[in-house]
Amino acid sequence: MLDITTRKQIIALINEQVVPAVGCTEPMAVALCTARATEILGCRPETITVSLSANILKNAMGVGIPGTGMIGLPIAVALGALIGKSEYQLEVIKDLNADSLEEGKQYVNGKHIDIKLKEGLCDKLYIEVTCAANGNTATAIIACKHTNFVYEERNGEVLLNKQAEKKSEETANEVALNLKMVYDFAMTTPVDDIRFILATRDYNIKAAEESIKGNYGHCLGKTMDRPLSHGIFGNSIYSHIISKTASACDARMGGAMIPVMSNSGSGNQGICATNPVAVFAQENENTEEELIRALTLSHLTAIYIKQSLGVLSALCGCVVASIGSSCGITYLMGGSYEDICHAVKNMIANLTGMICDGAKPSCSLKICSGVSTALLSALLAREGKHVTCAEGIIDQDVDQSIHNLTSIGKEAMCSTDDMVLRIMTQK
């Protein structure tokens, strides 16, 4: 049984990691940093210099920017400077309208913005923005987390400097999870204390419904809802889950001005941890309490895995979030903790190695692969079937299996990450 202090720490962790976001979190974090640098400068910048880590650059190159019909970083930077408000966090450009969009396009065309790869060693999540005008300069730096400002200065005067202490602070404020702790929290916490998790369903299912009104990305969600798809996949729980999850991703990656509830700094992870669970619960006629506990289990599992994987990595985030949704669905199927452990092992045995090649419309395809595997893994687990420690990277201990996954994603796939970025930037 978890003590009250630990429960409160976990609730605070969920509230920190599961937050609303408009658009892909990487370009929005760059827009946020630009907005803050502009606020420090105190006027419209004449020039903006943006230095980014490779992972931020990779994730921001090919994704739609909400409400603009454009892709990539220049328009995100321009809007961050012109209309962004840092108090909005990852909804930084939510005040966008037709006039400000046109102004942003003109700013981009005026060649005021210089975007480059940060030289030397830096965090995988690193954003540095320097704005200049009228002989004045202002710099803001975000690191480690998408909204975590670690440095601010104006004309050489340091206003904020947490660069040396950011890693120790991050570790001190974060409760160290394991899967049993995640399960116990989700199953035993008074339901009213975790009812707030229903906001993930409200945001992310609404995003799927709004997506149907337009043609975003590759329209994978809409395609799954058409008669031909029903003829192939059936008009089933499976097809409904794929459709509702892919639709929300289509809209988000396609630049729709639709907020989603993110997980661990990723809107797609938030969608993937939410919609499969929410749709299954509705179709399976689970109770509201069961849905609350399943969503909590799903989101907290994703948060737990990201603790050792890191915010950004070479491993596709849908792998992490799909493991969470598989756990939630296994529980909704009536599964025990042992079944959930088996589902996790099935997931790791299948999806390990799926690369992240940036945020883009085709992320919905990877999400479909992850969600399909989540359903299959849950079903196999409930049938008593699971990948054993005699096979591949799976260990007898479920937490060690998870760490095997994250070690591959964080360490072994670094050269893969370098190659992916090289391919993307040389096309």
CSV table of C-alpha atoms in Angstrom, one decimal:
chain,number,residue,atom,x,y,z
A,1,MET,CA,0.0,0.0,0.0
A,2,LEU,CA,1.4,3.4,-1.0
A,3,ASP,CA,1.6,6.0,1.7
A,4,ILE,CA,-0.1,9.4,1.4
A,5,THR,CA,3.1,11.3,0.6
A,6,THR,CA,4.0,9.0,-2.3
A,7,ARG,CA,0.4,9.3,-3.6
A,8,LYS,CA,0.7,13.1,-3.6
A,9,GLN,CA,4.1,13.0,-5.3
A,10,ILE,CA,2.7,10.7,-8.1
A,11,ILE,CA,-0.4,12.9,-8.5
A,12,ALA,CA,1.9,16.0,-8.8
A,13,LEU,CA,4.0,14.1,-11.3
A,14,ILE,CA,1.0,13.2,-13.5
A,15,ASN,CA,-0.2,16.8,-13.4
A,16,GLU,CA,3.2,18.0,-14.5
A,17,GLN,CA,3.6,15.5,-17.3
A,18,VAL,CA,0.0,15.4,-18.6
A,19,VAL,CA,-0.8,18.9,-19.9
A,20,PRO,CA,-2.7,20.5,-22.8
A,21,ALA,CA,-0.8,21.4,-26.0
A,22,VAL,CA,-1.7,22.9,-29.3
A,23,GLY,CA,0.4,21.4,-32.1
A,24,CYS,CA,3.5,19.4,-32.0
A,25,THR,CA,5.3,20.0,-28.7
A,26,GLU,CA,8.8,20.6,-30.2
A,27,PRO,CA,8.0,23.5,-32.5
A,28,MET,CA,5.7,24.9,-29.8
A,29,ALA,CA,8.5,24.7,-27.3
A,30,VAL,CA,10.7,26.7,-29.8
A,31,ALA,CA,7.9,29.2,-30.2
A,32,LEU,CA,7.6,29.4,-26.4
A,33,CYS,CA,11.3,30.1,-26.0
A,34,THR,CA,11.1,32.7,-28.7
A,35,ALA,CA,8.1,34.3,-27.0
A,36,ARG,CA,10.0,34.5,-23.7
A,37,ALA,CA,13.2,36.0,-25.4
A,38,THR,CA,11.0,38.6,-27.1
A,39,GLU,CA,9.3,39.5,-23.8
A,40,ILE,CA,12.7,40.0,-22.2
A,41,LEU,CA,13.8,42.1,-25.1
A,42,GLY,CA,10.7,44.2,-24.7
A,43,CYS,CA,10.0,44.9,-28.4
A,44,ARG,CA,9.7,43.3,-31.8
A,45,PRO,CA,13.0,41.6,-32.7
A,46,GLU,CA,14.8,42.6,-35.8
A,47,THR,CA,16.7,39.3,-35.8
A,48,ILE,CA,16.2,36.0,-34.1
A,49,THR,CA,18.9,33.3,-33.8
A,50,VAL,CA,17.7,29.9,-32.8
A,51,SER,CA,20.2,27.1,-31.8
A,52,LEU,CA,18.6,23.6,-31.3
A,53,SER,CA,19.7,20.1,-30.3
A,54,ALA,CA,19.5,17.5,-33.0
A,55,ASN,CA,16.4,15.9,-31.5
A,56,ILE,CA,14.5,19.1,-31.4
A,57,LEU,CA,15.5,20.0,-34.9
A,58,LYS,CA,14.5,16.5,-36.1
A,59,ASN,CA,11.1,16.6,-34.5
A,60,ALA,CA,10.2,20.1,-35.8
A,61,MET,CA,11.3,20.0,-39.4
A,62,GLY,CA,8.3,18.3,-41.1
A,63,VAL,CA,5.3,18.9,-38.8
A,64,GLY,CA,2.3,21.2,-39.5
A,65,ILE,CA,2.1,24.4,-37.3
A,66,PRO,CA,-1.4,24.9,-36.0
A,67,GLY,CA,-3.7,27.3,-37.9
A,68,THR,CA,-1.0,28.2,-40.5
A,69,GLY,CA,-1.2,25.6,-43.2
A,70,MET,CA,2.6,25.6,-43.1
A,71,ILE,CA,5.2,23.2,-41.8
A,72,GLY,CA,8.5,23.6,-40.0
A,73,LEU,CA,10.2,26.0,-37.6
A,74,PRO,CA,10.4,29.4,-39.3
A,75,ILE,CA,6.6,30.2,-39.0
A,76,ALA,CA,6.6,28.9,-35.4
A,77,VAL,CA,9.5,31.1,-34.5
A,78,ALA,CA,7.9,34.1,-36.2
A,79,LEU,CA,4.6,33.7,-34.5
A,80,GLY,CA,6.3,33.1,-31.1
A,81,ALA,CA,7.9,36.5,-31.5
A,82,LEU,CA,4.9,38.3,-32.9
A,83,ILE,CA,1.9,37.0,-30.9
A,84,GLY,CA,3.3,34.4,-28.4
A,85,LYS,CA,2.8,34.6,-24.7
A,86,SER,CA,5.0,32.5,-22.5
A,87,GLU,CA,2.3,32.3,-19.9
A,88,TYR,CA,0.3,30.1,-22.3
A,89,GLN,CA,3.1,27.5,-22.1
A,90,LEU,CA,2.7,24.9,-25.0
A,91,GLU,CA,-0.5,26.8,-26.1
A,92,VAL,CA,1.8,29.7,-26.8
A,93,ILE,CA,0.3,30.8,-30.2
A,94,LYS,CA,-3.4,30.2,-29.3
A,95,ASP,CA,-4.1,33.9,-30.1
A,96,LEU,CA,-3.4,33.3,-33.7
A,97,ASN,CA,-5.7,34.9,-36.3
A,98,ALA,CA,-5.7,35.6,-40.0
A,99,ASP,CA,-4.0,39.0,-39.6
A,100,SER,CA,-1.2,37.8,-37.4
A,101,LEU,CA,-0.6,34.8,-39.7
A,102,GLU,CA,-0.1,37.1,-42.6
A,103,GLU,CA,2.3,39.2,-40.5
A,104,GLY,CA,4.1,36.0,-39.5
A,105,LYS,CA,4.5,35.0,-43.2
A,106,GLN,CA,5.9,38.4,-44.0
A,107,TYR,CA,8.3,38.2,-41.1
A,108,VAL,CA,9.6,34.8,-42.4
A,109,ASN,CA,10.0,36.2,-45.9
A,110,GLY,CA,12.0,39.1,-44.4
A,111,LYS,CA,14.8,36.7,-43.5
A,112,HIS,CA,14.9,37.8,-39.9
A,113,ILE,CA,15.3,34.2,-38.6
A,114,ASP,CA,18.4,32.1,-38.4
A,115,ILE,CA,17.9,28.5,-37.3
A,116,LYS,CA,20.9,26.2,-36.7
A,117,LEU,CA,22.1,23.1,-34.9
A,118,LYS,CA,23.6,23.8,-31.5
A,119,GLU,CA,27.4,23.3,-31.6
A,120,GLY,CA,29.0,21.2,-28.9
A,121,LEU,CA,27.4,19.0,-26.2
A,122,CYS,CA,23.9,19.8,-25.0
A,123,ASP,CA,20.8,18.1,-23.7
A,124,LYS,CA,18.8,16.1,-26.2
A,125,LEU,CA,16.1,18.7,-25.5
A,126,TYR,CA,17.8,22.0,-25.9
A,127,ILE,CA,16.4,25.3,-27.3
A,128,GLU,CA,18.4,28.6,-27.3
A,129,VAL,CA,16.8,31.7,-28.7
A,130,THR,CA,18.5,35.1,-29.0
A,131,CYS,CA,16.5,38.1,-30.1
A,132,ALA,CA,18.0,41.5,-31.1
A,133,ALA,CA,16.7,44.9,-31.8
A,134,ASN,CA,17.9,48.6,-31.5
A,135,GLY,CA,21.3,47.4,-30.2
A,136,ASN,CA,19.7,45.3,-27.4
A,137,THR,CA,19.8,41.5,-27.1
A,138,ALA,CA,17.9,39.0,-25.0
A,139,THR,CA,18.4,35.2,-24.7
A,140,ALA,CA,16.2,32.5,-23.3
A,141,ILE,CA,17.1,28.8,-23.0
A,142,ILE,CA,14.8,25.8,-22.5
A,143,ALA,CA,16.4,22.4,-21.5
A,144,CYS,CA,15.4,18.9,-20.3
A,145,LYS,CA,11.7,19.6,-20.5
A,146,HIS,CA,9.6,21.5,-23.1
A,147,THR,CA,8.6,24.3,-20.7
A,148,ASN,CA,11.7,24.3,-18.5
A,149,PHE,CA,13.5,27.7,-18.7
A,150,VAL,CA,17.0,27.4,-17.4
A,151,TYR,CA,18.6,30.6,-18.5
A,152,GLU,CA,17.6,34.2,-19.3
A,153,GLU,CA,19.6,37.3,-19.9
A,154,ARG,CA,19.3,40.8,-21.4
A,155,ASN,CA,22.3,42.8,-22.7
A,156,GLY,CA,24.7,40.5,-20.8
A,157,GLU,CA,22.8,40.8,-17.5
A,158,VAL,CA,21.8,37.3,-16.3
A,159,LEU,CA,18.2,37.3,-15.1
A,160,LEU,CA,17.9,33.5,-14.5
A,161,ASN,CA,20.5,30.7,-14.4
A,162,LYS,CA,19.5,27.2,-13.5
A,163,GLN,CA,21.7,25.4,-16.0
A,164,ALA,CA,24.1,23.9,-13.4
A,165,GLU,CA,21.3,22.7,-11.1
A,166,LYS,CA,18.6,21.6,-13.6
A,167,LYS,CA,19.5,17.9,-13.6
A,168,SER,CA,19.7,17.6,-9.8
A,169,GLU,CA,16.4,19.4,-9.4
A,170,GLU,CA,14.7,17.2,-11.9
A,171,THR,CA,15.9,14.1,-10.1
A,172,ALA,CA,15.0,15.4,-6.7
A,173,ASN,CA,11.4,16.4,-7.7
A,174,GLU,CA,10.6,13.1,-9.4
A,175,VAL,CA,9.4,10.0,-7.6
A,176,ALA,CA,11.2,6.9,-8.8
A,177,LEU,CA,8.5,4.5,-10.2
A,178,ASN,CA,8.3,0.8,-10.9
A,179,LEU,CA,5.5,-1.1,-12.6
A,180,LYS,CA,4.0,-2.5,-9.4
A,181,MET,CA,4.0,1.0,-7.9
A,182,VAL,CA,2.2,2.3,-11.0
A,183,TYR,CA,-0.3,-0.5,-10.8
A,184,ASP,CA,-0.9,-0.1,-7.0
A,185,PHE,CA,-1.4,3.7,-7.4
A,186,ALA,CA,-3.9,3.3,-10.3
A,187,MET,CA,-5.9,0.6,-8.5
A,188,THR,CA,-6.0,1.8,-4.9
A,189,THR,CA,-6.0,5.6,-5.0
A,190,PRO,CA,-9.4,7.0,-4.1
A,191,VAL,CA,-11.1,7.6,-7.4
A,192,ASP,CA,-12.0,11.2,-6.7
A,193,ASP,CA,-8.2,11.9,-6.3
A,194,ILE,CA,-7.5,10.8,-9.9
A,195,ARG,CA,-10.8,11.8,-11.6
A,196,PHE,CA,-8.9,14.7,-13.2
A,197,ILE,CA,-7.4,12.1,-15.7
A,198,LEU,CA,-10.8,12.1,-17.5
A,199,ALA,CA,-9.7,15.4,-19.0
A,200,THR,CA,-7.3,13.4,-21.2
A,201,ARG,CA,-10.4,11.6,-22.7
A,202,ASP,CA,-12.3,14.9,-23.1
A,203,TYR,CA,-9.4,16.6,-25.0
A,204,ASN,CA,-8.2,13.7,-27.1
A,205,ILE,CA,-11.5,12.2,-28.2
A,206,LYS,CA,-12.7,15.7,-29.1
A,207,ALA,CA,-9.6,16.1,-31.1
A,208,ALA,CA,-10.4,12.9,-33.0
A,209,GLU,CA,-14.0,14.2,-33.6
A,210,GLU,CA,-12.8,17.6,-34.8
A,211,SER,CA,-10.3,15.9,-37.1
A,212,ILE,CA,-13.1,14.2,-39.1
A,213,LYS,CA,-14.4,17.7,-40.1
A,214,GLY,CA,-11.2,18.3,-42.2
A,215,ASN,CA,-8.7,16.5,-44.3
A,216,TYR,CA,-5.6,16.5,-42.1
A,217,GLY,CA,-2.3,14.6,-42.8
A,218,HIS,CA,-2.8,11.3,-44.5
A,219,CYS,CA,-6.5,11.0,-43.3
A,220,LEU,CA,-5.7,7.7,-41.8
A,221,GLY,CA,-8.4,8.0,-39.2
A,222,LYS,CA,-11.1,8.9,-41.8
A,223,THR,CA,-9.9,6.0,-44.1
A,224,MET,CA,-10.4,3.5,-41.3
A,225,ASP,CA,-14.0,4.7,-41.0
A,226,ARG,CA,-14.9,4.1,-44.6
A,227,PRO,CA,-16.9,1.2,-46.0
A,228,LEU,CA,-13.8,-0.4,-47.7
A,229,SER,CA,-11.9,-0.4,-44.4
A,230,HIS,CA,-14.9,-1.9,-42.6
A,231,GLY,CA,-15.0,-4.6,-45.2
A,232,ILE,CA,-11.3,-5.4,-44.5
A,233,PHE,CA,-11.0,-4.8,-40.8
A,234,GLY,CA,-14.7,-5.0,-39.7
A,235,ASN,CA,-16.8,-2.3,-38.1
A,236,SER,CA,-15.3,-3.4,-34.8
A,237,ILE,CA,-13.8,-2.3,-31.5
A,238,TYR,CA,-10.4,-2.6,-33.3
A,239,SER,CA,-11.3,-0.4,-36.2
A,240,HIS,CA,-13.0,2.2,-33.9
A,241,ILE,CA,-9.9,2.4,-31.7
A,242,ILE,CA,-7.6,2.8,-34.7
A,243,SER,CA,-9.8,5.4,-36.2
A,244,LYS,CA,-10.2,7.5,-33.1
A,245,THR,CA,-6.5,7.4,-32.3
A,246,ALA,CA,-5.2,8.0,-35.8
A,247,SER,CA,-7.7,10.8,-36.4
A,248,ALA,CA,-6.4,12.8,-33.4
A,249,CYS,CA,-2.9,12.3,-34.6
A,250,ASP,CA,-3.8,13.3,-38.2
A,251,ALA,CA,-5.2,16.6,-36.9
A,252,ARG,CA,-2.3,17.3,-34.6
A,253,MET,CA,0.4,16.5,-37.2
A,254,GLY,CA,-1.5,18.2,-39.9
A,255,GLY,CA,-1.5,21.6,-38.2
A,256,ALA,CA,-5.1,21.8,-36.8
A,257,MET,CA,-5.7,24.4,-34.2
A,258,ILE,CA,-7.0,21.7,-31.8
A,259,PRO,CA,-5.6,21.2,-28.3
A,260,VAL,CA,-4.7,17.7,-27.1
A,261,MET,CA,-3.6,16.4,-23.7
A,262,SER,CA,0.0,15.4,-24.0
A,263,ASN,CA,2.1,12.9,-22.0
A,264,SER,CA,5.8,13.5,-21.1
A,265,GLY,CA,6.1,16.4,-23.5
A,266,SER,CA,4.4,14.6,-26.5
A,267,GLY,CA,0.9,15.1,-27.8
A,268,ASN,CA,1.0,11.9,-29.8
A,269,GLN,CA,2.0,10.0,-26.7
A,270,GLY,CA,-0.9,11.6,-24.9
A,271,ILE,CA,-3.3,10.6,-27.7
A,272,CYS,CA,-1.9,7.1,-27.8
A,273,ALA,CA,-2.1,6.6,-24.1
A,274,THR,CA,-5.7,7.9,-24.0
A,275,ASN,CA,-7.9,7.1,-27.0
A,276,PRO,CA,-7.4,3.3,-27.3
A,277,VAL,CA,-8.3,3.0,-23.6
A,278,ALA,CA,-11.2,5.4,-23.7
A,279,VAL,CA,-12.7,3.8,-26.9
A,280,PHE,CA,-12.3,0.3,-25.5
A,281,ALA,CA,-13.9,1.2,-22.2
A,282,GLN,CA,-16.9,2.7,-24.0
A,283,GLU,CA,-17.4,-0.2,-26.4
A,284,ASN,CA,-16.8,-2.8,-23.6
A,285,GLU,CA,-19.2,-0.9,-21.3
A,286,ASN,CA,-16.8,-0.5,-18.5
A,287,THR,CA,-17.7,1.8,-15.6
A,288,GLU,CA,-16.5,5.3,-15.2
A,289,GLU,CA,-14.3,4.2,-12.3
A,290,GLU,CA,-12.7,1.5,-14.4
A,291,LEU,CA,-12.0,4.0,-17.1
A,292,ILE,CA,-10.4,6.4,-14.6
A,293,ARG,CA,-8.2,3.7,-13.3
A,294,ALA,CA,-7.3,2.4,-16.8
A,295,LEU,CA,-6.4,5.9,-18.0
A,296,THR,CA,-4.3,6.5,-14.9
A,297,LEU,CA,-2.5,3.2,-15.4
A,298,SER,CA,-1.9,3.9,-19.1
A,299,HIS,CA,-0.6,7.5,-18.6
A,300,LEU,CA,1.5,6.7,-15.5
A,301,THR,CA,3.1,3.6,-17.2
A,302,ALA,CA,4.2,5.9,-20.1
A,303,ILE,CA,5.6,8.4,-17.6
A,304,TYR,CA,7.5,5.6,-15.8
A,305,ILE,CA,9.1,4.3,-19.0
A,306,LYS,CA,10.1,7.9,-20.1
A,307,GLN,CA,11.9,8.3,-16.7
A,308,SER,CA,14.6,6.0,-18.0
A,309,LEU,CA,14.3,6.7,-21.7
A,310,GLY,CA,14.4,10.5,-21.5
A,311,VAL,CA,12.1,13.1,-23.0
A,312,LEU,CA,13.5,12.7,-26.5
A,313,SER,CA,15.2,9.7,-28.0
A,314,ALA,CA,15.8,7.6,-31.1
A,315,LEU,CA,12.9,5.3,-30.1
A,316,CYS,CA,9.4,6.3,-31.4
A,317,GLY,CA,7.3,7.6,-28.5
A,318,CYS,CA,4.3,5.6,-29.7
A,319,VAL,CA,6.1,2.5,-28.4
A,320,VAL,CA,6.1,3.9,-24.9
A,321,ALA,CA,2.5,5.2,-25.0
A,322,SER,CA,1.2,2.0,-26.6
A,323,ILE,CA,2.7,0.0,-23.8
A,324,GLY,CA,0.7,2.2,-21.5
A,325,SER,CA,-2.5,1.7,-23.4
A,326,SER,CA,-2.0,-2.0,-23.6
A,327,CYS,CA,-1.8,-2.1,-19.8
A,328,GLY,CA,-5.0,0.0,-19.5
A,329,ILE,CA,-6.8,-2.3,-22.0
A,330,THR,CA,-5.6,-5.4,-20.2
A,331,TYR,CA,-7.1,-4.1,-17.0
A,332,LEU,CA,-10.4,-3.2,-18.7
A,333,MET,CA,-10.5,-6.8,-20.0
A,334,GLY,CA,-10.5,-8.0,-16.4
A,335,GLY,CA,-6.7,-8.6,-16.3
A,336,SER,CA,-4.6,-9.0,-13.1
A,337,TYR,CA,-1.2,-7.4,-12.4
A,338,GLU,CA,0.4,-10.6,-13.8
A,339,ASP,CA,-1.6,-10.2,-17.0
A,340,ILE,CA,-0.5,-6.6,-17.3
A,341,CYS,CA,3.2,-7.6,-16.8
A,342,HIS,CA,2.7,-10.2,-19.6
A,343,ALA,CA,1.2,-7.5,-21.9
A,344,VAL,CA,4.2,-5.3,-21.3
A,345,LYS,CA,6.6,-8.1,-22.2
A,346,ASN,CA,4.6,-8.9,-25.4
A,347,MET,CA,4.8,-5.2,-26.4
A,348,ILE,CA,8.5,-5.0,-25.8
A,349,ALA,CA,9.2,-8.2,-27.7
A,350,ASN,CA,7.3,-6.7,-30.7
A,351,LEU,CA,7.9,-3.0,-31.0
A,352,THR,CA,11.5,-2.4,-29.7
A,353,GLY,CA,13.6,-0.7,-32.3
A,354,MET,CA,10.9,1.4,-34.0
A,355,ILE,CA,12.8,4.6,-34.9
A,356,CYS,CA,11.7,8.2,-34.5
A,357,ASP,CA,12.3,10.1,-37.7
A,358,GLY,CA,10.7,13.3,-36.6
A,359,ALA,CA,7.2,14.6,-36.0
A,360,LYS,CA,5.2,14.5,-39.2
A,361,PRO,CA,1.8,13.4,-40.7
A,362,SER,CA,3.0,9.8,-41.1
A,363,CYS,CA,3.2,9.5,-37.3
A,364,SER,CA,-0.4,8.3,-37.5
A,365,LEU,CA,0.9,5.1,-39.3
A,366,LYS,CA,3.3,4.3,-36.5
A,367,ILE,CA,0.6,5.0,-33.9
A,368,CYS,CA,-1.6,2.5,-35.7
A,369,SER,CA,1.1,-0.1,-35.5
A,370,GLY,CA,1.6,0.6,-31.8
A,371,VAL,CA,-2.1,0.5,-31.0
A,372,SER,CA,-2.6,-2.7,-33.0
A,373,THR,CA,0.1,-4.3,-31.0
A,374,ALA,CA,-1.4,-3.0,-27.8
A,375,LEU,CA,-4.6,-4.8,-28.5
A,376,LEU,CA,-2.9,-8.0,-29.6
A,377,SER,CA,-0.6,-8.0,-26.5
A,378,ALA,CA,-3.5,-7.4,-24.1
A,379,LEU,CA,-5.5,-10.2,-25.7
A,380,LEU,CA,-2.6,-12.7,-25.6
A,381,ALA,CA,-2.0,-11.8,-22.0
A,382,ARG,CA,-5.6,-12.5,-21.0
A,383,GLU,CA,-5.2,-15.9,-22.8
A,384,GLY,CA,-2.2,-16.6,-20.6
A,385,LYS,CA,0.2,-16.2,-23.5
A,386,HIS,CA,3.4,-14.1,-23.2
A,387,VAL,CA,6.9,-13.8,-24.4
A,388,THR,CA,9.3,-15.5,-22.0
A,389,CYS,CA,12.8,-14.6,-20.7
A,390,ALA,CA,14.2,-17.3,-23.0
A,391,GLU,CA,13.3,-15.0,-26.0
A,392,GLY,CA,15.3,-12.0,-27.0
A,393,ILE,CA,15.6,-9.0,-24.7
A,394,ILE,CA,12.7,-10.1,-22.4
A,395,ASP,CA,13.7,-10.7,-18.8
A,396,GLN,CA,11.9,-12.6,-16.1
A,397,ASP,CA,11.5,-9.3,-14.3
A,398,VAL,CA,9.1,-6.9,-16.0
A,399,ASP,CA,11.0,-3.8,-14.8
A,400,GLN,CA,14.2,-5.1,-16.2
A,401,SER,CA,12.5,-5.8,-19.5
A,402,ILE,CA,11.4,-2.2,-19.6
A,403,HIS,CA,15.0,-1.0,-18.8
A,404,ASN,CA,16.3,-3.3,-21.6
A,405,LEU,CA,13.9,-1.4,-23.9
A,406,THR,CA,15.0,2.0,-22.7
A,407,SER,CA,18.7,1.2,-22.8
A,408,ILE,CA,18.4,0.2,-26.4
A,409,GLY,CA,16.4,3.4,-27.2
A,410,LYS,CA,18.6,5.8,-25.2
A,411,GLU,CA,22.1,4.3,-25.8
A,412,ALA,CA,22.3,1.7,-28.5
A,413,MET,CA,20.2,3.7,-31.0
A,414,CYS,CA,22.2,6.9,-30.8
A,415,SER,CA,24.1,6.3,-34.0
A,416,THR,CA,20.7,5.5,-35.7
A,417,ASP,CA,19.5,8.9,-34.5
A,418,ASP,CA,22.5,10.6,-36.1
A,419,MET,CA,21.9,8.8,-39.3
A,420,VAL,CA,18.2,9.7,-39.4
A,421,LEU,CA,19.0,13.4,-38.9
A,422,ARG,CA,21.7,13.3,-41.6
A,423,ILE,CA,19.3,11.7,-44.0
A,424,MET,CA,16.5,14.2,-43.2
A,425,THR,CA,18.8,17.3,-43.5
A,426,GLN,CA,20.5,16.2,-46.8
A,427,LYS,CA,17.3,15.6,-48.8
